[in-house]
CSV table of C-alpha atoms and ligand atoms in Angstrom, one decimal:
chain,number,residue,atom,x,y,z
A,58,MET,CA,-12.8,-18.0,5.6
A,59,SER,CA,-13.9,-17.3,2.1
A,60,ASP,CA,-11.8,-15.1,-0.2
A,61,THR,CA,-14.2,-12.3,0.3
A,62,GLU,CA,-14.0,-12.6,4.1
A,63,SER,CA,-10.2,-12.8,3.9
A,64,ALA,CA,-10.1,-9.7,1.7
A,65,ILE,CA,-12.3,-7.8,4.2
A,66,ALA,CA,-10.2,-8.9,7.1
A,67,VAL,CA,-7.1,-7.7,5.3
A,68,ILE,CA,-8.7,-4.3,4.6
A,69,ARG,CA,-9.8,-3.9,8.2
A,70,ALA,CA,-6.3,-4.7,9.4
A,71,MET,CA,-4.9,-2.1,6.9
A,72,ALA,CA,-7.4,0.5,8.2
A,73,ALA,CA,-6.4,-0.3,11.8
A,74,ALA,CA,-2.7,0.1,10.9
A,75,MET,CA,-3.4,3.4,9.3
A,76,GLU,CA,-5.2,4.5,12.4
A,77,GLU,CA,-2.5,3.3,14.8
A,78,ASN,CA,0.3,4.9,12.7
A,79,ARG,CA,-1.4,8.0,11.7
A,80,GLN,CA,0.8,10.3,13.7
A,81,TRP,CA,4.0,8.5,12.8
A,82,LEU,CA,3.2,8.8,9.1
A,83,THR,CA,2.3,12.4,9.4
A,84,ARG,CA,5.5,13.1,11.3
A,85,LEU,CA,7.6,11.4,8.5
A,86,ASP,CA,5.7,13.5,6.0
A,87,SER,CA,6.3,16.7,8.0
A,88,GLU,CA,10.0,16.1,7.8
A,89,ILE,CA,10.1,15.9,3.9
A,90,GLY,CA,6.6,16.8,2.7
A,91,ASP,CA,3.6,18.7,4.0
A,92,GLY,CA,2.7,16.6,7.0
A,93,ASP,CA,-0.6,15.1,5.8
A,94,HIS,CA,0.3,11.5,4.8
A,95,GLY,CA,-1.0,9.9,8.0
A,96,THR,CA,-4.2,11.9,8.0
A,97,ASN,CA,-4.7,11.2,4.3
A,98,MET,CA,-4.3,7.4,4.7
A,99,HIS,CA,-6.4,7.3,7.8
A,100,ARG,CA,-9.2,9.2,6.1
A,101,GLY,CA,-9.0,7.1,3.0
A,102,PHE,CA,-9.2,3.8,4.9
A,103,GLN,CA,-12.0,5.0,7.1
A,104,ALA,CA,-13.9,5.8,3.9
A,105,ALA,CA,-13.1,2.4,2.6
A,106,LEU,CA,-14.5,0.8,5.7
A,107,GLU,CA,-17.7,2.8,5.3
A,108,ARG,CA,-18.0,1.6,1.7
A,109,LEU,CA,-17.5,-2.0,2.7
A,110,ASP,CA,-20.1,-1.7,5.5
A,111,GLY,CA,-22.6,-0.2,3.0
A,112,ALA,CA,-22.1,-2.5,0.1
A,113,GLU,CA,-21.4,-6.1,1.1
A,114,PRO,CA,-18.8,-7.0,-1.4
A,115,SER,CA,-19.4,-10.3,-3.2
A,116,SER,CA,-15.7,-11.1,-4.0
A,117,ALA,CA,-12.2,-10.2,-3.0
A,118,ALA,CA,-12.0,-8.2,-6.2
A,119,ASP,CA,-15.1,-6.3,-5.3
A,120,ALA,CA,-13.8,-5.5,-1.8
A,121,LEU,CA,-10.5,-4.2,-3.3
A,122,LYS,CA,-12.4,-2.1,-5.8
A,123,ALA,CA,-14.4,-0.5,-3.0
A,124,VAL,CA,-11.1,0.5,-1.3
A,125,SER,CA,-9.8,1.9,-4.6
A,126,MET,CA,-12.9,4.1,-5.1
A,127,ALA,CA,-12.7,5.4,-1.5
A,128,LEU,CA,-9.0,6.2,-1.8
A,129,ILE,CA,-9.4,7.9,-5.2
A,130,SER,CA,-12.5,10.0,-4.1
A,131,LYS,CA,-11.6,10.8,-0.5
A,132,VAL,CA,-7.8,11.3,-0.4
A,133,GLY,CA,-6.3,14.4,-1.9
A,134,GLY,CA,-2.6,14.5,-2.4
A,135,ALA,CA,-0.3,12.2,-4.4
A,136,ALA,CA,-0.7,9.0,-2.4
A,137,GLY,CA,-4.6,8.7,-2.6
A,138,PRO,CA,-4.7,8.3,-6.4
A,139,LEU,CA,-1.6,6.2,-6.4
A,140,TYR,CA,-2.8,3.7,-3.8
A,141,GLY,CA,-6.3,4.0,-5.4
A,142,THR,CA,-4.7,2.9,-8.7
A,143,ALA,CA,-2.8,0.1,-6.9
A,144,PHE,CA,-6.0,-1.3,-5.4
A,145,LEU,CA,-7.9,-1.0,-8.7
A,146,ARG,CA,-5.3,-2.9,-10.6
A,147,ALA,CA,-5.2,-5.6,-8.0
A,148,SER,CA,-9.0,-5.8,-8.1
A,149,THR,CA,-9.0,-6.1,-11.9
A,150,THR,CA,-6.3,-8.9,-11.7
A,151,LEU,CA,-8.4,-10.9,-9.2
A,152,SER,CA,-11.7,-10.3,-11.0
A,153,GLY,CA,-13.7,-13.5,-11.5
A,154,LYS,CA,-11.3,-15.5,-9.5
A,155,GLU,CA,-12.3,-17.7,-6.6
A,156,ASN,CA,-9.9,-19.4,-4.2
A,157,VAL,CA,-7.2,-16.8,-4.9
A,158,SER,CA,-3.9,-18.7,-5.0
A,159,ALA,CA,-0.5,-17.5,-3.8
A,160,GLU,CA,0.6,-17.0,-7.5
A,161,GLU,CA,-2.5,-14.9,-8.1
A,162,THR,CA,-1.8,-12.9,-5.0
A,163,ALA,CA,1.7,-12.1,-6.3
A,164,GLU,CA,0.3,-11.2,-9.7
A,165,ALA,CA,-2.2,-8.8,-8.0
A,166,LEU,CA,0.7,-7.1,-6.2
A,167,GLU,CA,2.6,-7.0,-9.4
A,168,ALA,CA,-0.3,-5.3,-11.1
A,169,ALA,CA,-0.6,-2.8,-8.3
A,170,LEU,CA,3.1,-1.9,-8.7
A,171,ALA,CA,2.7,-1.5,-12.4
A,172,GLY,CA,-0.3,0.8,-11.8
A,173,VAL,CA,1.7,3.0,-9.3
A,174,LYS,CA,4.6,3.3,-11.7
A,175,GLN,CA,2.5,4.1,-14.7
A,176,ARG,CA,0.5,6.7,-12.9
A,177,GLY,CA,3.3,8.3,-10.8
A,178,LYS,CA,6.2,7.7,-13.2
A,179,ALA,CA,8.6,6.9,-10.3
A,180,GLN,CA,11.3,4.3,-10.5
A,181,ALA,CA,13.0,2.5,-7.7
A,182,GLY,CA,15.5,4.8,-6.1
A,183,ASP,CA,13.3,7.9,-6.5
A,184,LYS,CA,12.4,7.8,-2.7
A,185,THR,CA,8.7,6.9,-3.0
A,186,MET,CA,6.4,4.0,-2.2
A,187,VAL,CA,7.8,2.3,-5.3
A,188,ASP,CA,11.0,1.7,-3.2
A,189,ALA,CA,9.0,-0.5,-0.8
A,190,LEU,CA,6.5,-2.0,-3.3
A,191,GLU,CA,9.0,-3.1,-6.0
A,192,PRO,CA,11.1,-5.3,-3.7
A,193,ALA,CA,7.9,-6.5,-2.1
A,194,VAL,CA,6.6,-7.8,-5.4
A,195,ALA,CA,9.9,-9.5,-6.2
A,196,ALA,CA,9.7,-11.3,-2.8
A,197,ALA,CA,6.0,-12.1,-3.2
A,198,LYS,CA,6.7,-13.8,-6.6
A,199,GLU,CA,9.6,-15.7,-5.2
A,200,ALA,CA,7.6,-16.9,-2.3
A,201,ALA,CA,4.7,-17.9,-4.5
A,202,SER,CA,6.9,-19.8,-6.9
A,203,SER,CA,8.5,-21.7,-4.1
A,204,GLY,CA,5.2,-23.1,-3.0
A,205,LYS,CA,4.3,-20.7,-0.1
A,206,GLY,CA,0.8,-19.9,0.8
A,207,VAL,CA,-1.0,-16.5,0.5
A,208,ALA,CA,-0.2,-15.4,4.1
A,209,GLU,CA,3.5,-16.3,3.5
A,210,VAL,CA,3.5,-14.3,0.3
A,211,PHE,CA,2.3,-11.2,2.2
A,212,ARG,CA,4.8,-11.9,4.9
A,213,ALA,CA,7.7,-12.1,2.4
A,214,ALA,CA,6.4,-8.9,0.7
A,215,ALA,CA,6.1,-7.1,4.0
A,216,GLU,CA,9.7,-8.0,5.0
A,217,ALA,CA,11.1,-6.8,1.7
A,218,ALA,CA,9.0,-3.6,1.9
A,219,ALA,CA,10.4,-2.9,5.4
A,220,GLU,CA,13.9,-3.2,4.0
A,221,GLY,CA,12.9,-1.1,0.9
A,222,ALA,CA,11.4,1.6,3.1
A,223,GLU,CA,14.5,1.7,5.3
A,224,ALA,CA,16.7,2.0,2.2
A,225,THR,CA,14.9,5.3,1.3
A,226,VAL,CA,16.5,7.0,4.3
A,227,PRO,CA,19.7,8.1,2.6
A,228,LEU,CA,18.1,9.0,-0.7
A,229,ALA,CA,17.4,12.4,-2.2
A,230,ALA,CA,13.8,12.4,-3.6
A,231,ARG,CA,13.2,12.6,-7.3
A,232,ARG,CA,9.3,12.4,-7.3
A,233,GLY,CA,6.6,14.0,-5.2
A,234,ARG,CA,6.7,16.9,-2.8
A,235,ALA,CA,9.9,15.7,-1.2
A,236,SER,CA,11.7,16.2,-4.5
A,237,TYR,CA,11.4,20.0,-3.9
A,238,LEU,CA,13.9,19.6,-1.0
A,239,GLY,CA,16.6,18.1,-3.2
A,240,GLN,CA,19.4,16.7,-1.1
A,241,ARG,CA,17.8,17.9,2.1
A,242,ALA,CA,15.3,15.0,1.9
A,243,ALA,CA,18.3,12.7,2.6
A,244,GLY,CA,18.3,11.3,6.2
A,245,HIS,CA,14.5,10.8,6.4
A,246,LYS,CA,12.4,7.8,5.6
A,247,ASP,CA,9.9,8.2,2.8
A,248,PRO,CA,6.3,8.3,4.3
A,249,GLY,CA,4.7,6.5,1.3
A,250,ALA,CA,7.3,3.7,1.5
A,251,ALA,CA,6.6,3.4,5.2
A,252,SER,CA,2.9,3.2,4.7
A,253,THR,CA,3.4,0.5,2.0
A,254,HIS,CA,5.3,-1.6,4.5
A,255,LEU,CA,2.6,-1.1,7.1
A,256,LEU,CA,-0.2,-2.1,4.7
A,257,LEU,CA,1.6,-5.3,3.6
A,258,ASP,CA,2.4,-6.1,7.2
A,259,ALA,CA,-1.2,-5.7,8.2
A,260,ALA,CA,-2.3,-7.9,5.4
A,261,ALA,CA,0.2,-10.6,6.5
A,262,ARG,CA,-1.0,-10.4,10.1
A,263,ALA,CA,-4.6,-10.6,9.2
A,264,LEU,CA,-4.1,-13.7,7.1
A,265,GLU,CA,-1.7,-15.4,9.6
A,266,SER,CA,-4.3,-15.1,12.3
A,267,SER,CA,-7.2,-16.3,10.2
B,415,ADP,N1,5.1,10.2,-8.4
B,415,ADP,C1,5.1,9.4,-7.4
B,415,ADP,N2,5.2,8.0,-7.5
B,415,ADP,C2,5.1,7.2,-6.5
B,415,ADP,N3,4.9,7.6,-5.2
B,415,ADP,C3,4.8,8.9,-5.0
B,415,ADP,C4,4.8,9.9,-6.0
B,415,ADP,N4,4.7,11.1,-5.5
B,415,ADP,C5,4.5,10.9,-4.2
B,415,ADP,N5,4.6,9.6,-3.9
B,415,ADP,C6,4.4,9.0,-2.6
B,415,ADP,O1,3.4,9.7,-1.9
B,415,ADP,C7,3.9,10.0,-0.6
B,415,ADP,C8,3.3,11.3,-0.1
B,415,ADP,O2,1.9,11.1,0.1
B,415,ADP,P1,1.0,12.3,0.7
B,415,ADP,O3,1.7,13.0,1.7
B,415,ADP,O4,-0.3,11.6,1.1
B,415,ADP,O5,0.7,13.2,-0.6
B,415,ADP,P2,1.3,14.7,-0.9
B,415,ADP,O6,2.7,14.4,-1.2
B,415,ADP,O7,0.5,15.1,-2.0
B,415,ADP,O8,1.1,15.5,0.4
B,415,ADP,C9,5.4,10.1,-0.7
B,415,ADP,O9,6.0,9.8,0.5
B,415,ADP,C10,5.7,9.1,-1.8
B,415,ADP,O10,5.9,7.8,-1.3
B,416,MG,MG1,1.9,15.0,2.2
């Protein structure tokens, strides 16, 4: 598969994961937010698929940019613009690159994290998607520097994101809607951290099976 085809396969797998987990993500968000995260992510990724079908991306960067535009324009709420920024930064990092390496993949994830943190001002421990994405980036960089391939980089990232998402359970939230609940958010997994894990896991699975 070309890089463009791989990126499209990854995005399709992400969209499928958002469809399969729509209700679960919405349930998590109804516990500490307003119960729309699953619907938001599903709508955003359906819009991303429509864009991809309409535009025939010419590179992985192009495909990621289409996702970004769909998420920014079609998803209200906090997560749409934040994930939109993440995909846009990843796209910019990969722009002009062919045969995207494991290192470049890790760099793209790192840029995505930087974008989320810059836009949302959350730090690790605030009970947001950053709690999944930050350890994922560290694991991705570690995997890339130890000679692993792109699929393994995503697998390492997904595993770290799963742990990071789990670690949000006992936390009180300091960003986003859940922060209105103060200590009452403790005992619930953060929906955005959960979706970050699902997206990285979908990426890993798409690349492992290609
Ligand atoms: N400032 C922020 N920085 C990073 N992530 C955030 C921030 N605010 C919210 N989030 C993430 O967005 C998720 C909620 O997304 P969603 O329900 O789609 O939007 P909304 O909170 O507007 O209803 C949270 O679980 C959290 O992970
Ligand atoms: Mg919500």
